[in-house]
Amino acid sequence: MLLRLVFVTVLLGSSILVQFKDRESLIAPPLLVLYGLIATVYILTFIYIIVFKRLGPSLRFAYVQIGLDTLFVTFLIYVTGSIASVFSFLYLVVVVYASILLYKRGSLIMATLCSIQYGVMIDLEYYGILKPFDTEAGLTIQGYEESYVLYKIIMTMVACFLVAFLSSLLAQQTLRTEKELKAKQKDLEQLEAVNASIVHSMDSGLLTLTSAGIITTFNRAGEMITGFSREEVLGRPLSSIFPHVVQHAASSDAPLKKKPYRYDVEFKKKDGTAGYLGFSMSSLKEPDGKHIGKLLIFQDLTAFKNMEEHVKRVEKLAAIGEMAAGIAHEIKNPLASMSGATQLLKKEATNTPVARKLMDIVLRETDRLNVLANDFLLFARPGSDKIESVELSSAIGDTLELFRKNGICQNRITVVQDLAPEVWTEMDPKHTRQVLWNLLLNAAEAIDGTGTIQVSSKTAEDMVQVTVKDDGCGMSEETISKIFDPFFTTKAHGTGLGLSIVYRLLEPYNGRLDVQSRQGQGSTFTLYLNRIDPPGLLS
Ligand code: ADP
Ligand code: MG
């Protein structure tokens, strides 16, 4: 509608100017007609707008408008000299925009309308039924040869149909490519959404690097594993979060070209905790094979490594235990005979004081050997034949009572207790006592001079947590890493079996032992045991 207005104004306006120069009057009849035409178009456009507001985009309305346009053009051609008019090309313009709006069908209909109107108009004039509009303008139509008139009509028709055909072809093609493009766009958007959700939902961390080592992609699992958020990581070099990985990445450029590689490395999370990372790296390529960076997929192996260590320790203990049990058995019998024989010898009246002293030493040392052999056996075959429900606060309380009376505590160590009442676990009571005893003994041995041991218990969901805390000498990192190894001891007369036994005893109950300690600042051992409902409730 707008284009029509502009077109009419410019075209007819300019022809008014041209005509005006010829006639030197503003009210010559052809000029009046042009004025009228311009006014008609403006009024029509006004009506169109109102109708359009009512109907909205409608195909039928477009047919009406363009159909009226053909009438308008025919009239214009008639007033500007029909067969001699310069405006017959306007038919083609109408046909072209009909093809854009109405495609093939519409443009062919419009071409037909134009042809009929042109033919009828020229014929009527030729046979004198229609008077030429502007008789002063020179030649009338009868002045032309009949063949020329026919030729002109046919050419106009052919031109109309040809243009209708070609331009609708083009319009249709444009429509098709537009549709295809839209479909492709939709596919692409879907594909992108699927891709993004895959990367987002996978359990493994994923990051991509440019060839310069700058991080460009980082998924949600990556955030969980490392503790860094996407915003903190994107655009930064890899070395800022995984310094260890970078060493591997740098040293592995050559094999990288062939296939992905796997590595296990240590790494530090954002909060500083250490962990293990398993990652594989592969080359990131564009579809045409151009290398544009690297792709890293990584998993948090910390829990897995810890488990592995635990399993290794258990296996080691079991192997050593088997051997130790055999030896301990063999040692215990001769040891009993030796200590019995020495005790008899000691009673002999003829003994000199020196001999007595020597025999005391033998007895003391056989006692120690006996303790060691017992430890061995306990460690090797803990034997849990009497599993029953144990009320922890009283079991621990009894053990502490005994411990306070033990020689190692007397006048030196204060034992404080803070126990949650009525907490039950399932365990051999002998084992409960032994575990606690070993921890208490270690705590007391760690205290030089006077000190305090705090024993407390508390519940957490289906677990009980028992802590034994001392203010003794504490341990270095290195010591901590070895204390569960059998025979590891830092004491002159230690066996190094105390904690190994604890470990072994807890195993069948799925119990756990944690340790926290600093050199010179005391140690805290935490026991985790499964908690059960009080047996009274069940019966
Ligand atoms: P042992 O007591 O015979 O040395 P254990 O297995 O009981 O053997 O303990 C191993 C080592 O762990 C000890 O030698 C000691 O160095 C360390 N340790 C255990 N408990 C404590 C503690 N409460 N404070 C400091 N060090 C401890
Ligand atoms: Mg010990």
Short mmCIF file of C-alpha atoms in Angstrom, two decimals, residues 215-386:
data_model
loop_
_atom_site.label_atom_id
_atom_site.label_comp_id
_atom_site.label_asym_id
_atom_site.label_seq_id
_atom_site.Cartn_x
_atom_site.Cartn_y
_atom_site.Cartn_z
CA ILE A 215 39.56 -22.74 29.02
CA THR A 216 36.50 -22.24 26.82
CA THR A 217 33.97 -24.79 28.13
CA PHE A 218 33.38 -26.02 31.65
CA ASN A 219 30.39 -28.14 32.67
CA ARG A 220 28.40 -28.56 35.86
CA ALA A 221 30.14 -31.78 36.93
CA GLY A 222 33.43 -29.92 36.52
CA GLU A 223 32.16 -27.28 38.93
CA MET A 224 31.19 -29.93 41.48
CA ILE A 225 34.50 -31.78 41.23
CA THR A 226 36.80 -28.79 41.41
CA GLY A 227 34.72 -26.38 43.48
CA PHE A 228 35.38 -23.63 40.93
CA SER A 229 32.39 -22.02 39.22
CA ARG A 230 32.17 -21.55 35.46
CA GLU A 231 32.60 -17.80 35.70
CA GLU A 232 35.80 -18.21 37.67
CA VAL A 233 37.29 -20.59 35.17
CA LEU A 234 36.24 -19.54 31.67
CA GLY A 235 38.84 -17.51 29.84
CA ARG A 236 41.60 -18.45 32.26
CA PRO A 237 44.58 -20.69 31.54
CA LEU A 238 44.34 -24.36 32.55
CA SER A 239 47.36 -24.00 34.82
CA SER A 240 45.33 -21.82 37.18
CA ILE A 241 43.13 -24.74 38.26
CA PHE A 242 45.00 -27.93 37.34
CA PRO A 243 48.72 -27.25 37.53
CA HIS A 244 49.53 -30.99 37.56
CA VAL A 245 47.41 -31.65 34.53
CA VAL A 246 49.32 -29.04 32.59
CA GLN A 247 52.60 -30.92 33.03
CA HIS A 248 51.03 -33.99 31.48
CA ALA A 249 49.37 -31.97 28.79
CA ALA A 250 52.67 -30.33 27.87
CA SER A 251 54.62 -33.57 27.83
CA SER A 252 52.04 -35.46 25.85
CA ASP A 253 51.67 -33.42 22.70
CA ALA A 254 53.19 -36.03 20.46
CA PRO A 255 51.09 -39.08 21.41
CA LEU A 256 48.03 -36.86 21.60
CA LYS A 257 47.79 -36.84 17.86
CA LYS A 258 47.13 -40.55 17.81
CA LYS A 259 44.62 -41.31 20.52
CA PRO A 260 43.23 -40.11 23.84
CA TYR A 261 45.40 -40.69 26.90
CA ARG A 262 44.45 -41.35 30.49
CA TYR A 263 46.21 -40.05 33.56
CA ASP A 264 45.76 -40.06 37.32
CA VAL A 265 47.04 -36.95 39.03
CA GLU A 266 46.80 -35.27 42.38
CA PHE A 267 44.96 -31.98 42.44
CA LYS A 268 43.75 -29.39 44.89
CA LYS A 269 40.14 -28.27 45.01
CA LYS A 270 39.24 -24.62 45.39
CA ASP A 271 38.93 -25.01 49.16
CA GLY A 272 42.41 -26.52 49.30
CA THR A 273 41.47 -30.14 49.97
CA ALA A 274 43.60 -32.60 48.10
CA GLY A 275 42.13 -35.18 45.81
CA TYR A 276 42.79 -37.50 42.92
CA LEU A 277 41.73 -36.77 39.40
CA GLY A 278 41.52 -39.22 36.54
CA PHE A 279 41.43 -37.49 33.19
CA SER A 280 41.69 -38.25 29.54
CA MET A 281 42.72 -35.77 26.95
CA SER A 282 42.03 -35.75 23.28
CA SER A 283 42.55 -33.39 20.45
CA LEU A 284 39.66 -31.10 19.57
CA LYS A 285 39.10 -30.91 15.86
CA GLU A 286 36.86 -29.07 13.47
CA PRO A 287 34.86 -31.18 10.99
CA ASP A 288 37.54 -30.57 8.35
CA GLY A 289 40.19 -32.05 10.64
CA LYS A 290 41.83 -28.79 11.68
CA HIS A 291 43.26 -28.97 15.20
CA ILE A 292 41.70 -26.19 17.32
CA GLY A 293 42.47 -27.23 20.87
CA LYS A 294 42.07 -29.97 23.43
CA LEU A 295 39.20 -31.73 25.11
CA LEU A 296 39.57 -32.88 28.71
CA ILE A 297 37.21 -35.30 30.42
CA PHE A 298 37.86 -35.89 34.09
CA GLN A 299 36.51 -37.77 37.10
CA ASP A 300 37.00 -37.37 40.82
CA LEU A 301 38.85 -40.50 41.91
CA THR A 302 39.46 -39.39 45.50
CA ALA A 303 36.90 -41.73 47.07
CA PHE A 304 38.01 -44.50 44.76
CA LYS A 305 41.67 -44.05 45.72
CA ASN A 306 40.83 -43.99 49.41
CA MET A 307 38.85 -47.19 48.99
CA GLU A 308 41.73 -48.71 47.08
CA GLU A 309 44.08 -47.83 49.91
CA HIS A 310 41.70 -49.30 52.46
CA VAL A 311 41.41 -52.55 50.50
CA LYS A 312 45.18 -52.75 50.12
CA ARG A 313 45.63 -52.24 53.84
CA VAL A 314 43.07 -54.91 54.68
CA GLU A 315 44.71 -57.35 52.28
CA LYS A 316 48.12 -56.65 53.71
CA LEU A 317 46.88 -57.10 57.25
CA ALA A 318 45.16 -60.36 56.39
CA ALA A 319 48.33 -61.81 54.82
CA ILE A 320 50.53 -60.72 57.67
CA GLY A 321 47.93 -61.90 60.15
CA GLU A 322 47.92 -65.43 58.81
CA MET A 323 51.64 -65.71 59.26
CA ALA A 324 51.62 -63.99 62.63
CA ALA A 325 48.97 -66.35 63.94
CA GLY A 326 51.04 -69.37 63.02
CA ILE A 327 54.16 -67.99 64.67
CA ALA A 328 52.30 -66.79 67.76
CA HIS A 329 50.89 -70.24 68.30
CA GLU A 330 54.31 -71.81 68.06
CA ILE A 331 55.80 -69.26 70.43
CA LYS A 332 53.13 -69.44 73.12
CA ASN A 333 53.73 -73.08 74.10
CA PRO A 334 57.52 -72.94 74.61
CA LEU A 335 57.00 -69.59 76.32
CA ALA A 336 54.63 -71.14 78.87
CA SER A 337 57.15 -73.92 79.62
CA MET A 338 59.98 -71.43 79.94
CA SER A 339 58.13 -69.14 82.35
CA GLY A 340 56.93 -72.15 84.38
CA ALA A 341 60.47 -73.58 84.61
CA THR A 342 61.97 -70.22 85.58
CA GLN A 343 59.37 -69.73 88.31
CA LEU A 344 60.29 -73.14 89.75
CA LEU A 345 64.00 -72.36 89.56
CA LYS A 346 63.42 -69.06 91.37
CA LYS A 347 62.11 -70.95 94.41
CA GLU A 348 65.38 -72.86 94.84
CA ALA A 349 67.01 -71.84 98.15
CA THR A 350 70.52 -71.98 96.81
CA ASN A 351 69.98 -69.04 94.48
CA THR A 352 72.37 -66.13 94.77
CA PRO A 353 70.85 -62.62 94.63
CA VAL A 354 72.36 -62.13 91.16
CA ALA A 355 70.75 -65.32 89.87
CA ARG A 356 67.38 -64.14 91.26
CA LYS A 357 67.70 -60.83 89.55
CA LEU A 358 68.52 -62.53 86.25
CA MET A 359 65.56 -64.84 86.59
CA ASP A 360 63.28 -61.82 87.24
CA ILE A 361 64.47 -60.39 83.96
CA VAL A 362 63.70 -63.65 82.18
CA LEU A 363 60.21 -63.68 83.69
CA ARG A 364 59.52 -60.06 82.77
CA GLU A 365 60.65 -60.60 79.20
CA THR A 366 58.62 -63.84 78.83
CA ASP A 367 55.60 -61.85 80.02
CA ARG A 368 56.23 -59.28 77.32
CA LEU A 369 56.65 -61.98 74.73
CA ASN A 370 53.39 -63.47 75.90
CA VAL A 371 51.57 -60.13 75.50
CA LEU A 372 53.04 -59.84 72.02
CA ALA A 373 51.93 -63.34 71.10
CA ASN A 374 48.43 -62.59 72.39
CA ASP A 375 48.35 -59.38 70.36
CA PHE A 376 49.43 -61.35 67.33
CA LEU A 377 46.63 -63.80 67.77
CA LEU A 378 44.05 -61.09 68.37
CA PHE A 379 45.25 -59.32 65.28
CA ALA A 380 45.32 -62.41 63.10
CA ARG A 381 42.09 -64.10 64.17
CA PRO A 382 39.88 -61.52 65.81
CA GLY A 383 37.04 -64.07 65.83
CA SER A 384 33.63 -62.48 66.25
CA ASP A 385 31.61 -65.41 67.57
CA LYS A 386 29.46 -63.50 70.06
#
